[in-house]
XYZ file of C-alpha atoms in Angstrom:
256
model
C 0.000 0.000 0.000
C 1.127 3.720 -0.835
C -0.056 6.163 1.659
C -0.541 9.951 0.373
C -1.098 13.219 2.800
C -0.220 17.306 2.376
C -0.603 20.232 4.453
C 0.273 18.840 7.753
C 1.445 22.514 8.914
C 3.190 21.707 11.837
C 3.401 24.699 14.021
C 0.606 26.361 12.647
C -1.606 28.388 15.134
C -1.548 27.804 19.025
C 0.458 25.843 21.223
C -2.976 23.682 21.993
C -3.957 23.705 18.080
C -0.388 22.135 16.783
C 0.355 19.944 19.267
C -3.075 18.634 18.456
C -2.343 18.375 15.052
C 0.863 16.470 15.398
C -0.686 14.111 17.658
C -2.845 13.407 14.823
C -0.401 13.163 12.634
C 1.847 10.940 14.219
C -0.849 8.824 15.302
C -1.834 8.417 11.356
C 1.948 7.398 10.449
C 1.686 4.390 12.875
C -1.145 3.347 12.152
C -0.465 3.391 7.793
C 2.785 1.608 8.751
C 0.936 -1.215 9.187
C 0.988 -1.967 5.244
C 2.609 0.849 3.914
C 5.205 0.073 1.673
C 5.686 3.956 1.020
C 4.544 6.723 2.741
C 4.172 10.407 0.168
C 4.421 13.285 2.014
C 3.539 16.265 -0.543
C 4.383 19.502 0.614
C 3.679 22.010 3.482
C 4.459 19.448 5.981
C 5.729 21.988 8.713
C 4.309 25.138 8.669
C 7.849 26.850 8.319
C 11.187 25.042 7.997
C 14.461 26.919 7.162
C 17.402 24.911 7.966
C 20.754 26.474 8.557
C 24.047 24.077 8.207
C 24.250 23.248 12.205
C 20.422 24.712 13.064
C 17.060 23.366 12.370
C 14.049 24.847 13.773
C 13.026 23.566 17.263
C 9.957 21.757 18.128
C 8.307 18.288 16.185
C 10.006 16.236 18.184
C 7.537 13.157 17.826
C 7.462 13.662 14.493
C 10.912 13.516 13.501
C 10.993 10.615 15.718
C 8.301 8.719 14.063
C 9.908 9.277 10.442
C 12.835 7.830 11.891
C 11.653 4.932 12.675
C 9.573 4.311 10.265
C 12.706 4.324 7.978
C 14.673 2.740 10.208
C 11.372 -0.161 9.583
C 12.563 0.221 6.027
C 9.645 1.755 4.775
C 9.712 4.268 2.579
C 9.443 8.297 3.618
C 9.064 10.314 0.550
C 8.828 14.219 1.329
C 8.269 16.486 -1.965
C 9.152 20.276 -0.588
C 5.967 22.934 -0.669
C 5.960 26.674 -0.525
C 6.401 26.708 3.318
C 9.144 24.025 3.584
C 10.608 24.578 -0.028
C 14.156 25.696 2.080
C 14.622 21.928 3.848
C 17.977 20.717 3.389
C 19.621 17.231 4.093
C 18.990 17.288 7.608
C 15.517 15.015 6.976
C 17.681 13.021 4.572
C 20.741 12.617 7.205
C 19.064 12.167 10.505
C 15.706 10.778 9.611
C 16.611 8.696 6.593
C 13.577 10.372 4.052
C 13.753 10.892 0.566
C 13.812 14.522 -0.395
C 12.158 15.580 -3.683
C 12.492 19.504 -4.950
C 9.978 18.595 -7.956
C 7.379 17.265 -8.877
C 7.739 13.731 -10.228
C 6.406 11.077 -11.887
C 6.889 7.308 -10.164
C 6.157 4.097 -11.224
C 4.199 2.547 -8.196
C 2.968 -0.788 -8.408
C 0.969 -1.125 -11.616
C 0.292 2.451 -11.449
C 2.269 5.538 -12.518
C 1.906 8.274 -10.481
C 2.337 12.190 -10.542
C 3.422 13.748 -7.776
C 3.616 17.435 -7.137
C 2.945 20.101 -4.138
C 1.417 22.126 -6.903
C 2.064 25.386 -5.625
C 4.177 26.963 -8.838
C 1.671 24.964 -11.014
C -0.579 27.304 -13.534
C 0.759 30.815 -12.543
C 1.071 32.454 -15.501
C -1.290 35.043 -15.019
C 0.026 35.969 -11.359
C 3.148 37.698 -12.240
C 3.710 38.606 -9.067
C 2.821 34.840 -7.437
C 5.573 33.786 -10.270
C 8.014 36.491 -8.730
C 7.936 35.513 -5.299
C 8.360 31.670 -6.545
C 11.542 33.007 -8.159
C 12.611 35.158 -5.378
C 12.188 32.140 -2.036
C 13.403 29.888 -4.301
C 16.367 31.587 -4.957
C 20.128 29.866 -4.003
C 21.597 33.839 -3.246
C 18.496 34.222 -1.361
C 19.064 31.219 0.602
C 22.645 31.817 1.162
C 21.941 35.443 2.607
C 19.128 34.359 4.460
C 21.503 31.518 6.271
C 24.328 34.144 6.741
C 22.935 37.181 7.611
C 20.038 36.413 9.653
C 19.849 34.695 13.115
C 17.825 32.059 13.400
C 15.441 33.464 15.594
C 14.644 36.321 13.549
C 14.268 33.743 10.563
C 11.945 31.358 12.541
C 10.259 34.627 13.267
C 10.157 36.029 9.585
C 9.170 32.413 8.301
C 6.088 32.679 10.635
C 4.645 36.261 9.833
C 4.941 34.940 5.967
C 3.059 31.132 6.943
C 0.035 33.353 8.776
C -0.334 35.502 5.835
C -0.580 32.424 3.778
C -3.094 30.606 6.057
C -5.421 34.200 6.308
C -5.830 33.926 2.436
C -7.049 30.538 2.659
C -9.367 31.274 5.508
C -10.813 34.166 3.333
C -11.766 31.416 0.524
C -13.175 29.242 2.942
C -15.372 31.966 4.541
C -16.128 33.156 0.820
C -17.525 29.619 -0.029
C -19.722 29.620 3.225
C -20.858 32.753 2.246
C -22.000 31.384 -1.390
C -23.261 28.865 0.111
C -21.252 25.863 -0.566
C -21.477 22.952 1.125
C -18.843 22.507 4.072
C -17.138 25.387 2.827
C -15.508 24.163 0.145
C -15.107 26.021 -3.781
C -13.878 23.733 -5.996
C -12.909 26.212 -8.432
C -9.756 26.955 -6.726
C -8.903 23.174 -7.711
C -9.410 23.620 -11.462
C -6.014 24.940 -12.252
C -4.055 22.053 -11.023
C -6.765 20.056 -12.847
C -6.326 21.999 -16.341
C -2.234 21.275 -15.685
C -3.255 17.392 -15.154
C -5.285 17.630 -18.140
C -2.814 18.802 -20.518
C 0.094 17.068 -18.842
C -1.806 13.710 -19.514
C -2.178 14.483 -23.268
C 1.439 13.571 -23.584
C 1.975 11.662 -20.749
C 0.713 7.912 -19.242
C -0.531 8.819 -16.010
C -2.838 6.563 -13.978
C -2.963 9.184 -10.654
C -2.234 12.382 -10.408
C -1.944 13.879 -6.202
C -1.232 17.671 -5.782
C -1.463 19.136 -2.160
C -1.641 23.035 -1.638
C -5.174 23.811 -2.022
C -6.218 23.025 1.430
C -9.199 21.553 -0.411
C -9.751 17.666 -0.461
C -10.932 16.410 -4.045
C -11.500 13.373 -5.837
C -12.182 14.625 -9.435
C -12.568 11.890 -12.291
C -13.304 12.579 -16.172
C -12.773 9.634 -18.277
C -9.163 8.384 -17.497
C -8.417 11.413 -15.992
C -7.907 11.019 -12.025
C -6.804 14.064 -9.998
C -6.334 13.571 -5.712
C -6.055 17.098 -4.202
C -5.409 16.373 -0.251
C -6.707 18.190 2.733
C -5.557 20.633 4.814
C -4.790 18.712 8.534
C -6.172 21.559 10.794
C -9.535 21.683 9.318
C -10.494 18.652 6.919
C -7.490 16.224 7.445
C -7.532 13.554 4.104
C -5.138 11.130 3.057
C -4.780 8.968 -0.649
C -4.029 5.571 -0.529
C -3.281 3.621 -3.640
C -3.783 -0.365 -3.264
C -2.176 -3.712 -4.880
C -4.706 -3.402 -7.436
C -3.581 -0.024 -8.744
C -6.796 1.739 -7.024
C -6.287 5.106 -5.775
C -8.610 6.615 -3.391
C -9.410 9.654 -1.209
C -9.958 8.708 2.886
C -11.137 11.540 5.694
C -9.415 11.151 8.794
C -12.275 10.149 11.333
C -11.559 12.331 14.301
């Protein structure tokens, strides 16, 4: 079994509200390991991560743990970078034995082939300034400076302020939806443009699965042979994928 989940945001909002969430989370780990032969971790796992050569940020103690072991197990820990964690280094890699992915990428799992993508520079074209701060955090200057010239605790600090801004705009499109009266919140428009980059990707491409993260939004969306995951956001509607022997991928909520 291959286990999918995004958006775990680990350190988002109060000291009650992410120690909550990482109970959750590490709770979920054990109990995939059970059958997992991989585990996909895709994107925005910790809320903020910048990791200097001898610092990482304090804190996730049981989850860093967890992945650990879980490797240790010999099970798989894949963990594809998103725009709040897109600065990890090889500190995951080195102490916690996961696979780090800077990409998306396309994977051969099982029967099934798989893309795999946070999807957060995905179908930006029209947001020139979206596309310039995508250049500018993902810049290697920018990360150099940033580890040289500014103490951790102002960078932790920084890295925090930017996350919050982040999480307001998606609490404005939730509210929005509620306010148009969709059901649970949710506008599925704001999935469509990871679904139009499927779409076209597929055209020249053999794809069985495609699983983005990002939206916050949880979405199975099928048309034809066309089959796009989106995963949930942990604090609010935790989901997970799981794709089976049989080459079956589906979307699971996380029963409280």
């Amino acid at each position: 079994m291959y286990y999918f989940a995004s958006d775990i945001h680990l350190g988002a909002g109060d000291r009650d509200t992410a120690r909550r969430v990482e109970r959750r989370f590490v709770a979920w780990l054990d109990e995939v390991s059970r059958d997992a032969e991989a585990i996909f971790l895709v994107g925005d796992i910790f809320d903020f991560w910048f990791e200097y050569k001898r610092v990482v940020p304090k804190g996730f103690v049981r989850t860093l743990g967890k992945l650990a072991e879980l490797a240790d197990r010999g099970i798989r820990v894949v963990f594809f970078t998103g725009n709040h964690d897109m600065w990890v280094g090889d500190y995951l890699a080195r102490e916690c034995g996961v696979e780090i992915h800077t990409a998306p990428c396309e994977m051969t799992l099982g029967a099934s082939r798989v893309f795999i993508a946070h999807g957060d520079n995905m179908k930006i074209d029209d947001q020139p300034l979206l596309r310039a701060l995508n250049r500018t955090f993902r810049s290697r200057t920018l990360r150099w400076a940033f580890s040289w010239f500014v103490h951790p605790d102002w960078a932790l600090k920084f890295g925090h302020w930017w996350s919050g801004k982040s999480r307001l705009r998606h609490n404005a499109a939730d509210e929005e939806a509620r306010r148009n009266g969709t059901p649970g919140g949710f506008d599925a428009s704001l999935t469509e443009p990871l679904i139009a980059y499927a779409r076209e990707y597929a055209a020249t491409h053999a794809v069985d699965h495609f699983v983005f993260g990002h939206m916050h939004f949880p979405r199975d969306y099928r048309d034809g042979s066309l089959h796009v995951v989106h995963l949930g956001c942990w604090e609010k509607d935790p989901a997970y994928a799981v794709l089976d022997g049989r080459g079956e991928m589906t979307l699971k909520k996380l029963q409280a």
